[in-house]
mmCIF file of C-alpha atoms in Angstrom:
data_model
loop_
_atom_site.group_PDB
_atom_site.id
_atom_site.type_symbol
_atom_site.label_atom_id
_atom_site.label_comp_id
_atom_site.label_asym_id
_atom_site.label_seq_id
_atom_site.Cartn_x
_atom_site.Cartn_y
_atom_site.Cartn_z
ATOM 1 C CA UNK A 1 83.061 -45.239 -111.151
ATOM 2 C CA UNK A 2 81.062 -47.388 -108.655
ATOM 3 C CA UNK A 3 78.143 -45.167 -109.348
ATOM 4 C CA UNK A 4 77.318 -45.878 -112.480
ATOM 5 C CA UNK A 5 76.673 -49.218 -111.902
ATOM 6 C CA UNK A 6 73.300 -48.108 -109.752
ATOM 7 C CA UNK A 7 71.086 -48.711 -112.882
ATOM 8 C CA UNK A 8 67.540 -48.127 -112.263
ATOM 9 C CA UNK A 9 66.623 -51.878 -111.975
ATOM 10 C CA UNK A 10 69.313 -51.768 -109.246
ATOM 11 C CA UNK A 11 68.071 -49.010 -106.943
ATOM 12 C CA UNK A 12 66.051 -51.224 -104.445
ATOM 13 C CA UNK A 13 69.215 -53.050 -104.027
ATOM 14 C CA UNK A 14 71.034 -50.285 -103.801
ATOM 15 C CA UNK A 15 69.288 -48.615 -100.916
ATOM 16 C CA UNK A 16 68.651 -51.746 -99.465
ATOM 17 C CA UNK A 17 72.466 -52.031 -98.911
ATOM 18 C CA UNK A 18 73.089 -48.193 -97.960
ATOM 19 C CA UNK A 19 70.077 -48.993 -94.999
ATOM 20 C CA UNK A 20 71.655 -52.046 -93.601
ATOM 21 C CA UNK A 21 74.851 -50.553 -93.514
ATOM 22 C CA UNK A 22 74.101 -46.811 -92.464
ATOM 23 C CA UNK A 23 70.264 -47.836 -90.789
ATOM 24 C CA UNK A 24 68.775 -44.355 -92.505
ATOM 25 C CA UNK A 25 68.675 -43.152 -96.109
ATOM 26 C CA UNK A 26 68.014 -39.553 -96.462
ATOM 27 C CA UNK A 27 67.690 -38.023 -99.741
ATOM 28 C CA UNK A 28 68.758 -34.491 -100.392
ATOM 29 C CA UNK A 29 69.340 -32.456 -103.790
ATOM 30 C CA UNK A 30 66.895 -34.197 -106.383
ATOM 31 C CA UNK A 31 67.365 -31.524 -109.630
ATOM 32 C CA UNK A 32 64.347 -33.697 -111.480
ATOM 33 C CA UNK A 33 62.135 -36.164 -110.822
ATOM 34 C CA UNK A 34 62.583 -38.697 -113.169
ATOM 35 C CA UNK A 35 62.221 -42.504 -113.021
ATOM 36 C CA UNK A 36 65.404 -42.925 -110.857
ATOM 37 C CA UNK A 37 64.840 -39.784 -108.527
ATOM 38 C CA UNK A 38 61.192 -40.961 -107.878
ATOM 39 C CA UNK A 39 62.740 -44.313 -106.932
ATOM 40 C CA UNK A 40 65.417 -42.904 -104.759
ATOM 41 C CA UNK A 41 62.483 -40.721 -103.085
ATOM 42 C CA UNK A 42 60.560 -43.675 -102.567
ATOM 43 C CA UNK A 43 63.123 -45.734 -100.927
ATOM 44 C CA UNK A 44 64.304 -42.747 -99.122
ATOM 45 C CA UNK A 45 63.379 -42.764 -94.541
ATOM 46 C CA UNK A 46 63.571 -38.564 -94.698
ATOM 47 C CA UNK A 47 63.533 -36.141 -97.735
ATOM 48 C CA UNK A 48 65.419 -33.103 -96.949
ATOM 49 C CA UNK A 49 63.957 -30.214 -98.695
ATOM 50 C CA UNK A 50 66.696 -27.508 -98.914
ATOM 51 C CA UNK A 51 65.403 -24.075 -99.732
ATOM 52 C CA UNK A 52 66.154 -20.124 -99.223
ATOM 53 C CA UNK A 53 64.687 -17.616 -97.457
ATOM 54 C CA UNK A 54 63.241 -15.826 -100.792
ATOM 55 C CA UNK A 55 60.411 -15.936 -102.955
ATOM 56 C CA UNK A 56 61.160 -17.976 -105.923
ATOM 57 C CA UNK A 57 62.644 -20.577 -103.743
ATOM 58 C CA UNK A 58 58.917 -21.000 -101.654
ATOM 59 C CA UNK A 59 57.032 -20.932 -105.152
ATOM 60 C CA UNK A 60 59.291 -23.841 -106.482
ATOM 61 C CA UNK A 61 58.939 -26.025 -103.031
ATOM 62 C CA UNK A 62 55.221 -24.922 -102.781
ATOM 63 C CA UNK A 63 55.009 -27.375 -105.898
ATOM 64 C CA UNK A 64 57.616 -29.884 -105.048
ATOM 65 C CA UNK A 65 55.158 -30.258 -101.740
ATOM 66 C CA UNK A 66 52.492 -30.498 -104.353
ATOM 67 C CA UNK A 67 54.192 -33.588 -105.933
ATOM 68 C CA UNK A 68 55.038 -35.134 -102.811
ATOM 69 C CA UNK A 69 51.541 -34.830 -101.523
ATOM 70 C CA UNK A 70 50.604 -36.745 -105.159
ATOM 71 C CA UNK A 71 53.194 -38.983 -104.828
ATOM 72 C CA UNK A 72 51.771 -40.188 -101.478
ATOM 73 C CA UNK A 73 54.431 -39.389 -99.260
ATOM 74 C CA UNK A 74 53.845 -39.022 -95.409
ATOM 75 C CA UNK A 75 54.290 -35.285 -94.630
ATOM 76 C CA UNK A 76 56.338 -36.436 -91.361
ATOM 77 C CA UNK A 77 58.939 -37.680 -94.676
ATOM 78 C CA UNK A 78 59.841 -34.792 -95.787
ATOM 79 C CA UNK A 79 62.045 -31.820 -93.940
ATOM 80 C CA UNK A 80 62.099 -28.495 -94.404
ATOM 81 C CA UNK A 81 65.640 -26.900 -94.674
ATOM 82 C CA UNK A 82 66.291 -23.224 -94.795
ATOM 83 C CA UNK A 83 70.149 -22.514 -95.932
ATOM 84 C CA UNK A 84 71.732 -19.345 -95.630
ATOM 85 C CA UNK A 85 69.210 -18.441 -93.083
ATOM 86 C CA UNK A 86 69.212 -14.750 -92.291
ATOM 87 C CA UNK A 87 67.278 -13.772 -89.141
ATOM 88 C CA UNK A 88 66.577 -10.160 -90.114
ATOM 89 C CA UNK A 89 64.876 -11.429 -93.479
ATOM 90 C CA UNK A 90 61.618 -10.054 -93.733
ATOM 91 C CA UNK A 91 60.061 -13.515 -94.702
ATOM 92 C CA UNK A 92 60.590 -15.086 -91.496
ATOM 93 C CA UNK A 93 60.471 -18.838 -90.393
ATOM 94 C CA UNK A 94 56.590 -18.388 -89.669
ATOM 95 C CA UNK A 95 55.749 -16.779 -92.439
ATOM 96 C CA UNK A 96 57.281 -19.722 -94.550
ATOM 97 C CA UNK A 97 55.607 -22.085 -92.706
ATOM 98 C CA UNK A 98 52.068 -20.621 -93.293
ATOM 99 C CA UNK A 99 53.106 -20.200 -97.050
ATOM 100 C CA UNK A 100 54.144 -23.599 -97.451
ATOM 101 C CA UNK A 101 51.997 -25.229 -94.740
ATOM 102 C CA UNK A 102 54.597 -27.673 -93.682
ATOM 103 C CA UNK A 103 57.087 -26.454 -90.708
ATOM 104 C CA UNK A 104 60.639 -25.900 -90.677
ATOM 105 C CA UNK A 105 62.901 -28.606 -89.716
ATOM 106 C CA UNK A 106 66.210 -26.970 -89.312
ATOM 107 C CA UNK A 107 67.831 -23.646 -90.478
ATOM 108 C CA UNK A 108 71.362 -22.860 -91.281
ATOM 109 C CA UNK A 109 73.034 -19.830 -90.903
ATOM 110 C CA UNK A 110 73.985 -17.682 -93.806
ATOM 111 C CA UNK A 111 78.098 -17.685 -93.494
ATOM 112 C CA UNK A 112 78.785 -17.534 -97.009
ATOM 113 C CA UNK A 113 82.715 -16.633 -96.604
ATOM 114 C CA UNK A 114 82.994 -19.502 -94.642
ATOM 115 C CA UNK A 115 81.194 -21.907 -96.650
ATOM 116 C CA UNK A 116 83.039 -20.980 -99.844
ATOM 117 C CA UNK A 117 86.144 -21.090 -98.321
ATOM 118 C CA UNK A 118 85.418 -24.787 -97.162
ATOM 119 C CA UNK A 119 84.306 -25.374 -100.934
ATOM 120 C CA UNK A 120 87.122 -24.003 -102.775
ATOM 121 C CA UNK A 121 89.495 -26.155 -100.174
ATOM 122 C CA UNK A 122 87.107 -28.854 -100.221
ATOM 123 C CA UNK A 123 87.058 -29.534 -96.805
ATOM 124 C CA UNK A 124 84.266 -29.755 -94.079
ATOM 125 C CA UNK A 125 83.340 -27.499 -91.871
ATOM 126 C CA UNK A 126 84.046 -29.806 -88.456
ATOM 127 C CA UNK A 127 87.405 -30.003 -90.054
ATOM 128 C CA UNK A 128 88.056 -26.430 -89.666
ATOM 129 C CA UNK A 129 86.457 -24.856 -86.852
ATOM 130 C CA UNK A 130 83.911 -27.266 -84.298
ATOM 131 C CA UNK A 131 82.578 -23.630 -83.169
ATOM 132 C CA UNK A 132 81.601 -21.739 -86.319
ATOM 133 C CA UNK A 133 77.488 -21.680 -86.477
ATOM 134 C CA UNK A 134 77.870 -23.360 -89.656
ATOM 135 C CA UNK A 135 79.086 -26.155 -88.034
ATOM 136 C CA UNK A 136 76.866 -26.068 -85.575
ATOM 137 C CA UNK A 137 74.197 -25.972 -87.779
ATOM 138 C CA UNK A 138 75.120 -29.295 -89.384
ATOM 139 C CA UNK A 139 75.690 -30.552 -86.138
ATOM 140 C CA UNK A 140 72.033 -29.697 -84.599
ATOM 141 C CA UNK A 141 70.953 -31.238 -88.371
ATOM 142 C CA UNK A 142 72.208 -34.490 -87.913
ATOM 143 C CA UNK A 143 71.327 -34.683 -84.300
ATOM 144 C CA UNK A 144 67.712 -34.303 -84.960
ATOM 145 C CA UNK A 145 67.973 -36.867 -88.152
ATOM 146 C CA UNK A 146 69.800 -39.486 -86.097
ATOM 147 C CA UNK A 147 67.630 -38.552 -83.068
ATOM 148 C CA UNK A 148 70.189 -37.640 -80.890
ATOM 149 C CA UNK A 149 69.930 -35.200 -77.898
ATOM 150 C CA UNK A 150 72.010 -31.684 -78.755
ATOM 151 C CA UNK A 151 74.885 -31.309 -75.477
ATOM 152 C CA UNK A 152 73.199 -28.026 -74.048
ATOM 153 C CA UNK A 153 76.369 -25.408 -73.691
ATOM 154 C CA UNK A 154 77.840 -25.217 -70.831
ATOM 155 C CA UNK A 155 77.356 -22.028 -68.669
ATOM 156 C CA UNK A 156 80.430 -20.262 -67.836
ATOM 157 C CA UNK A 157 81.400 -18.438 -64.607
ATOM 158 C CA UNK A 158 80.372 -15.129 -65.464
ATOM 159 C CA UNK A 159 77.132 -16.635 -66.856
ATOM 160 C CA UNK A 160 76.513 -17.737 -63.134
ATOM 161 C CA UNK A 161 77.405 -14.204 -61.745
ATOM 162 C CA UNK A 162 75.398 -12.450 -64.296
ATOM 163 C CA UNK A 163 72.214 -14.494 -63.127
ATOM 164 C CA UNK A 164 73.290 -14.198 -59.427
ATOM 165 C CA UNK A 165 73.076 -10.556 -59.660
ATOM 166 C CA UNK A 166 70.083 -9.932 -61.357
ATOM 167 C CA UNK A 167 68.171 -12.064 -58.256
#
């Protein structure tokens, strides 16, 4: 496909086009860091760095920090993404923050029935339900990238009676 023509000589050009027609590139899912990755990274406005809420997944972006810090890139570049975010996970958002020393961006919820359901029918989530957190969690995402307020809910009526009779 179309793809393949993106040779590495052809990157700048590349990203030059996806920024004039899209005004942001943000990178997301680099699996190595050769040549053409360290290009992409380079050209890219916001690195999204996408880990878990475990262990092996703070060691590995402990040194992909490392890299970026080499590599010269502005700390404000790169975002911190937690997926499957659990909040009853021992190693909370603050503790990965002091462990990496870079804060958390954005955290989506762990819905894994829902996500693999969307995978196997290869479909997106705002296609199927506007109100599941995962959604939601994409939504606040993009938001933030795009800098765009999030639409605060909207209080119901018994929100307003609840609050009326605790005054």
């Amino acid at each position: 496909g179309e793809i393949g023509m993106v040779t590495p000589d052809r990157l700048p050009k590349f990203f030059y086009a996806i920024k004039s027609q899209h005004g942001m590139v943000i990178i997301n899912g680099v699996r190595s860091f050769s040549d053409q990755a360290v290009t992409a990274l380079d050209r890219a406005d916001v690195i999204l760095l996408v880990i878990t809420q475990d262990i092996p997944a703070l060691r590995s972006a402990r040194q992909v920090l490392s890299l970026f810090k080499r590599l010269g890139y502005d700390r404000g570049k790169v975002k911190i993404v937690i997926n499957r975010y659990l909040p009853k996970n021992p190693l909370t958002i603050s503790e990965i923050e002091d462990r990496l020393d870079h804060e958390v961006y954005e955290s989506l919820d762990n819905h894994f029935p829902f996500v693999s359901s969307l995978i196997e029918q290869g479909r997106l989530a705002r296609d199927v339900n506007l109100k599941h957190p995962v959604t939601q969690g994409f939504d606040r995402l993009a938001c933030k990238l795009l800098g765009i307020e999030v639409k605060a809910k909207k209080r119901g009526f018994f929100s307003f009676l609840s609050k009326r009779r605790r005054s």
